[in-house]
Each structure stands twice: as C-alpha cells, then as structure tokens.
C-alpha cells in the first residue's frame, strides 16, 4: 500500500470550496481531503478518479484512499496554504 503524505492544514479552513466526494468528476486533476486519526487533511498531490478508483495524477500509480471531499487542483492555492501554516 502506498503511504500518503498529508498537509498539516485542516480542511475546515477551506470548507466553502470543498465539495462532497460523491460529486467528484472523473478524468480531472483534483485535490482530495482524507480523514484519519488526526482529522481531515488535504493530500499534497493531485489525484484523478477513474473506473477503478483513485490514482496519482502525475505518476498514474493507484492510491488506496477513501477521500471525503474534493476541489479542483490548484498548485498556487496549495503553496499559499503551505506558507500560511509554516
């Protein structure tokens, strides 16, 4: 199983922008939120939904996750959030 690196920022900071995972489109680079023992976190890499599940948008590797929310992947907004939490 692939280990997932999640940012420390909690997704609630951007709640108005997040959409329910059931509405996630296929074939687009998406930023995903996952829930773990520390709460909700956004993944640090883009994912794409296909018929078999989720994969890393860059490498194409399957990602074994159960995301809760999604939004369009935007590297600029992710970098801004990383600066804010550093």
mmCIF file of N, CA and C in Angstrom:
data_model
loop_
_atom_site.group_PDB
_atom_site.id
_atom_site.type_symbol
_atom_site.label_atom_id
_atom_site.label_comp_id
_atom_site.label_asym_id
_atom_site.label_seq_id
_atom_site.Cartn_x
_atom_site.Cartn_y
_atom_site.Cartn_z
ATOM 1 N N UNK A 1 0.843 -1.185 0.000
ATOM 2 C CA UNK A 1 0.000 0.000 0.000
ATOM 3 C C UNK A 1 0.883 1.242 0.000
ATOM 4 N N UNK A 2 0.470 2.229 -0.739
ATOM 5 C CA UNK A 2 1.213 3.482 -0.857
ATOM 6 C C UNK A 2 0.963 4.349 0.370
ATOM 7 N N UNK A 3 2.024 4.887 0.917
ATOM 8 C CA UNK A 3 1.873 5.785 2.056
ATOM 9 C C UNK A 3 1.475 7.165 1.544
ATOM 10 N N UNK A 4 0.570 7.819 2.232
ATOM 11 C CA UNK A 4 0.047 9.118 1.807
ATOM 12 C C UNK A 4 0.590 10.198 2.716
ATOM 13 N N UNK A 5 1.138 11.238 2.091
ATOM 14 C CA UNK A 5 1.601 12.394 2.853
ATOM 15 C C UNK A 5 0.495 13.436 2.819
ATOM 16 N N UNK A 6 0.071 13.868 3.969
ATOM 17 C CA UNK A 6 -0.985 14.863 4.056
ATOM 18 C C UNK A 6 -0.431 16.126 4.688
ATOM 19 N N UNK A 7 -0.920 17.268 4.193
ATOM 20 C CA UNK A 7 -0.515 18.535 4.785
ATOM 21 C C UNK A 7 -1.104 18.659 6.170
ATOM 22 N N UNK A 8 -0.504 19.469 6.999
ATOM 23 C CA UNK A 8 -0.989 19.654 8.356
ATOM 24 C C UNK A 8 -2.222 20.539 8.413
ATOM 25 N N UNK A 9 -2.468 21.303 7.362
ATOM 26 C CA UNK A 9 -3.611 22.205 7.366
ATOM 27 C C UNK A 9 -4.905 21.408 7.400
ATOM 28 N N UNK A 10 -5.812 21.824 8.234
ATOM 29 C CA UNK A 10 -7.094 21.150 8.341
ATOM 30 C C UNK A 10 -8.012 21.678 7.252
ATOM 31 N N UNK A 11 -8.759 20.804 6.639
ATOM 32 C CA UNK A 11 -9.611 21.160 5.512
ATOM 33 C C UNK A 11 -10.709 22.147 5.876
ATOM 34 N N UNK A 12 -11.094 22.199 7.139
ATOM 35 C CA UNK A 12 -12.161 23.109 7.519
ATOM 36 C C UNK A 12 -11.831 24.564 7.182
ATOM 37 N N UNK A 13 -10.525 24.888 7.045
ATOM 38 C CA UNK A 13 -10.136 26.249 6.678
ATOM 39 C C UNK A 13 -10.716 26.659 5.335
ATOM 40 N N UNK A 14 -11.006 25.698 4.476
ATOM 41 C CA UNK A 14 -11.469 25.978 3.121
ATOM 42 C C UNK A 14 -12.825 25.344 2.851
ATOM 43 N N UNK A 15 -13.607 25.113 3.878
ATOM 44 C CA UNK A 15 -14.856 24.381 3.755
ATOM 45 C C UNK A 15 -15.759 24.875 2.626
ATOM 46 N N UNK A 16 -15.915 26.185 2.390
ATOM 47 C CA UNK A 16 -16.796 26.628 1.313
ATOM 48 C C UNK A 16 -16.347 26.145 -0.067
ATOM 49 N N UNK A 17 -15.070 25.847 -0.237
ATOM 50 C CA UNK A 17 -14.558 25.443 -1.534
ATOM 51 C C UNK A 17 -14.617 23.931 -1.736
ATOM 52 N N UNK A 18 -14.710 23.162 -0.691
ATOM 53 C CA UNK A 18 -14.717 21.697 -0.789
ATOM 54 C C UNK A 18 -16.094 21.204 -1.197
ATOM 55 N N UNK A 19 -16.106 20.145 -2.006
ATOM 56 C CA UNK A 19 -17.357 19.544 -2.474
ATOM 57 C C UNK A 19 -17.410 18.094 -1.994
ATOM 58 N N UNK A 20 -18.603 17.543 -1.804
ATOM 59 C CA UNK A 20 -18.726 16.145 -1.355
ATOM 60 C C UNK A 20 -18.090 15.188 -2.358
ATOM 61 N N UNK A 21 -17.461 14.143 -1.859
ATOM 62 C CA UNK A 21 -16.725 13.226 -2.719
ATOM 63 C C UNK A 21 -17.633 12.536 -3.733
ATOM 64 N N UNK A 22 -18.904 12.337 -3.416
ATOM 65 C CA UNK A 22 -19.813 11.689 -4.358
ATOM 66 C C UNK A 22 -20.020 12.488 -5.638
ATOM 67 N N UNK A 23 -19.697 13.773 -5.612
ATOM 68 C CA UNK A 23 -19.845 14.606 -6.813
ATOM 69 C C UNK A 23 -18.537 14.761 -7.588
ATOM 70 N N UNK A 24 -17.481 14.051 -7.182
ATOM 71 C CA UNK A 24 -16.173 14.191 -7.833
ATOM 72 C C UNK A 24 -16.225 13.720 -9.287
ATOM 73 N N UNK A 25 -15.745 14.556 -10.202
ATOM 74 C CA UNK A 25 -15.737 14.169 -11.617
ATOM 75 C C UNK A 25 -14.569 13.239 -11.939
ATOM 76 N N UNK A 26 -14.702 12.470 -12.978
ATOM 77 C CA UNK A 26 -13.622 11.606 -13.455
ATOM 78 C C UNK A 26 -12.754 12.366 -14.458
ATOM 79 N N UNK A 27 -11.496 11.938 -14.566
ATOM 80 C CA UNK A 27 -10.618 12.459 -15.599
ATOM 81 C C UNK A 27 -10.092 13.869 -15.392
ATOM 82 N N UNK A 28 -10.193 14.408 -14.184
ATOM 83 C CA UNK A 28 -9.678 15.749 -13.884
ATOM 84 C C UNK A 28 -8.744 15.684 -12.703
ATOM 85 N N UNK A 29 -7.726 16.550 -12.685
ATOM 86 C CA UNK A 29 -6.824 16.640 -11.538
ATOM 87 C C UNK A 29 -7.578 17.281 -10.376
ATOM 88 N N UNK A 30 -7.654 16.544 -9.267
ATOM 89 C CA UNK A 30 -8.400 17.009 -8.103
ATOM 90 C C UNK A 30 -7.526 16.993 -6.861
ATOM 91 N N UNK A 31 -7.818 17.898 -5.963
ATOM 92 C CA UNK A 31 -7.224 17.884 -4.627
ATOM 93 C C UNK A 31 -8.226 17.154 -3.735
ATOM 94 N N UNK A 32 -7.752 16.187 -2.976
ATOM 95 C CA UNK A 32 -8.641 15.375 -2.155
ATOM 96 C C UNK A 32 -8.384 15.585 -0.678
ATOM 97 N N UNK A 33 -9.449 15.472 0.099
ATOM 98 C CA UNK A 33 -9.346 15.510 1.552
ATOM 99 C C UNK A 33 -9.606 14.100 2.065
ATOM 100 N N UNK A 34 -8.789 13.680 3.012
ATOM 101 C CA UNK A 34 -8.960 12.365 3.638
ATOM 102 C C UNK A 34 -9.090 12.558 5.137
ATOM 103 N N UNK A 35 -9.748 11.613 5.782
ATOM 104 C CA UNK A 35 -9.934 11.656 7.226
ATOM 105 C C UNK A 35 -9.089 10.559 7.853
ATOM 106 N N UNK A 36 -8.296 10.920 8.854
ATOM 107 C CA UNK A 36 -7.508 9.920 9.580
ATOM 108 C C UNK A 36 -7.618 10.206 11.074
ATOM 109 N N UNK A 37 -6.787 9.556 11.869
ATOM 110 C CA UNK A 37 -6.877 9.719 13.324
ATOM 111 C C UNK A 37 -6.605 11.151 13.793
ATOM 112 N N UNK A 38 -5.956 11.968 12.966
ATOM 113 C CA UNK A 38 -5.663 13.358 13.319
ATOM 114 C C UNK A 38 -6.694 14.340 12.769
ATOM 115 N N UNK A 39 -7.690 13.858 12.065
ATOM 116 C CA UNK A 39 -8.700 14.728 11.474
ATOM 117 C C UNK A 39 -8.633 14.723 9.963
ATOM 118 N N UNK A 40 -9.198 15.753 9.355
ATOM 119 C CA UNK A 40 -9.195 15.847 7.895
ATOM 120 C C UNK A 40 -7.950 16.560 7.411
ATOM 121 N N UNK A 41 -7.383 16.049 6.309
ATOM 122 C CA UNK A 41 -6.194 16.635 5.708
ATOM 123 C C UNK A 41 -6.321 16.597 4.198
ATOM 124 N N UNK A 42 -5.718 17.569 3.541
ATOM 125 C CA UNK A 42 -5.670 17.572 2.082
ATOM 126 C C UNK A 42 -4.392 16.871 1.625
ATOM 127 N N UNK A 43 -4.501 16.049 0.601
ATOM 128 C CA UNK A 43 -3.326 15.387 0.060
ATOM 129 C C UNK A 43 -2.423 16.407 -0.624
ATOM 130 N N UNK A 44 -1.123 16.122 -0.671
ATOM 131 C CA UNK A 44 -0.152 17.059 -1.238
ATOM 132 C C UNK A 44 0.086 16.815 -2.724
ATOM 133 N N UNK A 45 -0.650 15.900 -3.311
ATOM 134 C CA UNK A 45 -0.517 15.621 -4.735
ATOM 135 C C UNK A 45 -1.906 15.495 -5.353
ATOM 136 N N UNK A 46 -1.990 15.791 -6.643
ATOM 137 C CA UNK A 46 -3.267 15.711 -7.349
ATOM 138 C C UNK A 46 -3.628 14.260 -7.617
ATOM 139 N N UNK A 47 -4.920 13.985 -7.599
ATOM 140 C CA UNK A 47 -5.430 12.649 -7.904
ATOM 141 C C UNK A 47 -6.455 12.741 -9.028
ATOM 142 N N UNK A 48 -6.626 11.619 -9.716
ATOM 143 C CA UNK A 48 -7.611 11.512 -10.795
ATOM 144 C C UNK A 48 -8.496 10.313 -10.497
ATOM 145 N N UNK A 49 -9.793 10.496 -10.656
ATOM 146 C CA UNK A 49 -10.750 9.408 -10.458
ATOM 147 C C UNK A 49 -10.952 8.687 -11.788
ATOM 148 N N UNK A 50 -10.917 7.354 -11.748
ATOM 149 C CA UNK A 50 -11.251 6.578 -12.934
ATOM 150 C C UNK A 50 -12.178 5.442 -12.531
ATOM 151 N N UNK A 51 -12.470 4.533 -13.442
ATOM 152 C CA UNK A 51 -13.425 3.459 -13.159
ATOM 153 C C UNK A 51 -12.991 2.527 -12.030
ATOM 154 N N UNK A 52 -11.684 2.445 -11.776
ATOM 155 C CA UNK A 52 -11.174 1.533 -10.750
ATOM 156 C C UNK A 52 -10.866 2.215 -9.423
ATOM 157 N N UNK A 53 -11.048 3.510 -9.338
ATOM 158 C CA UNK A 53 -10.763 4.228 -8.096
ATOM 159 C C UNK A 53 -9.923 5.469 -8.340
ATOM 160 N N UNK A 54 -8.961 5.702 -7.443
ATOM 161 C CA UNK A 54 -8.131 6.901 -7.495
ATOM 162 C C UNK A 54 -6.698 6.556 -7.886
ATOM 163 N N UNK A 55 -6.058 7.487 -8.613
ATOM 164 C CA UNK A 55 -4.651 7.331 -8.946
ATOM 165 C C UNK A 55 -3.960 8.679 -8.855
ATOM 166 N N UNK A 56 -2.655 8.633 -8.643
ATOM 167 C CA UNK A 56 -1.837 9.845 -8.613
ATOM 168 C C UNK A 56 -1.858 10.442 -10.009
ATOM 169 N N UNK A 57 -2.178 11.727 -10.121
ATOM 170 C CA UNK A 57 -2.314 12.372 -11.426
ATOM 171 C C UNK A 57 -0.994 12.458 -12.182
ATOM 172 N N UNK A 58 0.129 12.493 -11.479
ATOM 173 C CA UNK A 58 1.434 12.624 -12.138
ATOM 174 C C UNK A 58 2.018 11.262 -12.497
ATOM 175 N N UNK A 59 2.023 10.344 -11.538
ATOM 176 C CA UNK A 59 2.685 9.061 -11.750
ATOM 177 C C UNK A 59 1.751 7.991 -12.314
ATOM 178 N N UNK A 60 0.445 8.154 -12.136
ATOM 179 C CA UNK A 60 -0.517 7.154 -12.571
ATOM 180 C C UNK A 60 -0.664 5.993 -11.601
ATOM 181 N N UNK A 61 0.090 6.008 -10.502
ATOM 182 C CA UNK A 61 0.035 4.932 -9.511
ATOM 183 C C UNK A 61 -1.315 4.931 -8.797
ATOM 184 N N UNK A 62 -1.849 3.762 -8.551
ATOM 185 C CA UNK A 62 -3.083 3.623 -7.785
ATOM 186 C C UNK A 62 -2.850 4.130 -6.365
ATOM 187 N N UNK A 63 -3.862 4.777 -5.803
ATOM 188 C CA UNK A 63 -3.788 5.310 -4.455
ATOM 189 C C UNK A 63 -4.940 4.702 -3.664
ATOM 190 N N UNK A 64 -4.610 3.990 -2.602
ATOM 191 C CA UNK A 64 -5.616 3.317 -1.779
ATOM 192 C C UNK A 64 -6.105 4.277 -0.704
ATOM 193 N N UNK A 65 -7.136 5.047 -1.028
ATOM 194 C CA UNK A 65 -7.668 6.054 -0.112
ATOM 195 C C UNK A 65 -9.187 6.037 -0.150
ATOM 196 N N UNK A 66 -9.766 6.644 0.852
ATOM 197 C CA UNK A 66 -11.215 6.876 0.904
ATOM 198 C C UNK A 66 -11.428 8.357 1.198
ATOM 199 N N UNK A 67 -11.341 9.187 0.169
ATOM 200 C CA UNK A 67 -11.469 10.630 0.393
ATOM 201 C C UNK A 67 -12.880 11.025 0.807
ATOM 202 N N UNK A 68 -12.969 12.162 1.479
ATOM 203 C CA UNK A 68 -14.261 12.658 1.949
ATOM 204 C C UNK A 68 -14.757 13.857 1.146
ATOM 205 N N UNK A 69 -13.826 14.649 0.599
ATOM 206 C CA UNK A 69 -14.172 15.861 -0.140
ATOM 207 C C UNK A 69 -13.176 16.072 -1.279
ATOM 208 N N UNK A 70 -13.527 16.939 -2.207
ATOM 209 C CA UNK A 70 -12.632 17.256 -3.316
ATOM 210 C C UNK A 70 -12.800 18.719 -3.712
ATOM 211 N N UNK A 71 -11.799 19.210 -4.431
ATOM 212 C CA UNK A 71 -11.867 20.507 -5.109
ATOM 213 C C UNK A 71 -10.881 20.448 -6.265
ATOM 214 N N UNK A 72 -10.991 21.378 -7.192
ATOM 215 C CA UNK A 72 -10.065 21.400 -8.329
ATOM 216 C C UNK A 72 -8.651 21.601 -7.826
ATOM 217 N N UNK A 73 -7.708 20.903 -8.440
ATOM 218 C CA UNK A 73 -6.295 21.006 -8.076
ATOM 219 C C UNK A 73 -5.776 22.357 -8.525
ATOM 220 N N UNK A 74 -5.173 23.073 -7.609
ATOM 221 C CA UNK A 74 -4.562 24.365 -7.919
ATOM 222 C C UNK A 74 -3.284 24.473 -7.126
ATOM 223 N N UNK A 75 -2.152 24.299 -7.768
ATOM 224 C CA UNK A 75 -0.855 24.343 -7.084
ATOM 225 C C UNK A 75 -0.650 25.689 -6.385
ATOM 226 N N UNK A 76 -1.124 26.781 -6.978
ATOM 227 C CA UNK A 76 -0.943 28.109 -6.383
ATOM 228 C C UNK A 76 -1.634 28.199 -5.024
ATOM 229 N N UNK A 77 -2.853 27.670 -4.908
ATOM 230 C CA UNK A 77 -3.547 27.751 -3.612
ATOM 231 C C UNK A 77 -2.903 26.847 -2.585
ATOM 232 N N UNK A 78 -2.346 25.726 -3.000
ATOM 233 C CA UNK A 78 -1.676 24.817 -2.081
ATOM 234 C C UNK A 78 -0.397 25.464 -1.552
ATOM 235 N N UNK A 79 0.370 26.101 -2.424
ATOM 236 C CA UNK A 79 1.601 26.766 -1.982
ATOM 237 C C UNK A 79 1.273 27.916 -1.031
ATOM 238 N N UNK A 80 0.215 28.644 -1.281
ATOM 239 C CA UNK A 80 -0.182 29.743 -0.394
ATOM 240 C C UNK A 80 -0.549 29.196 0.977
ATOM 241 N N UNK A 81 -1.246 28.076 1.021
ATOM 242 C CA UNK A 81 -1.632 27.478 2.287
ATOM 243 C C UNK A 81 -0.412 26.960 3.034
ATOM 244 N N UNK A 82 0.558 26.373 2.329
ATOM 245 C CA UNK A 82 1.780 25.898 2.966
ATOM 246 C C UNK A 82 2.543 27.048 3.613
ATOM 247 N N UNK A 83 2.599 28.195 2.952
ATOM 248 C CA UNK A 83 3.273 29.363 3.523
ATOM 249 C C UNK A 83 2.547 29.835 4.772
ATOM 250 N N UNK A 84 1.210 29.775 4.749
ATOM 251 C CA UNK A 84 0.399 30.239 5.870
ATOM 252 C C UNK A 84 0.598 29.358 7.100
ATOM 253 N N UNK A 85 0.801 28.053 6.921
ATOM 254 C CA UNK A 85 0.916 27.147 8.047
ATOM 255 C C UNK A 85 2.363 26.930 8.493
ATOM 256 N N UNK A 86 3.316 27.482 7.790
ATOM 257 C CA UNK A 86 4.740 27.291 8.157
ATOM 258 C C UNK A 86 5.152 28.236 9.257
#
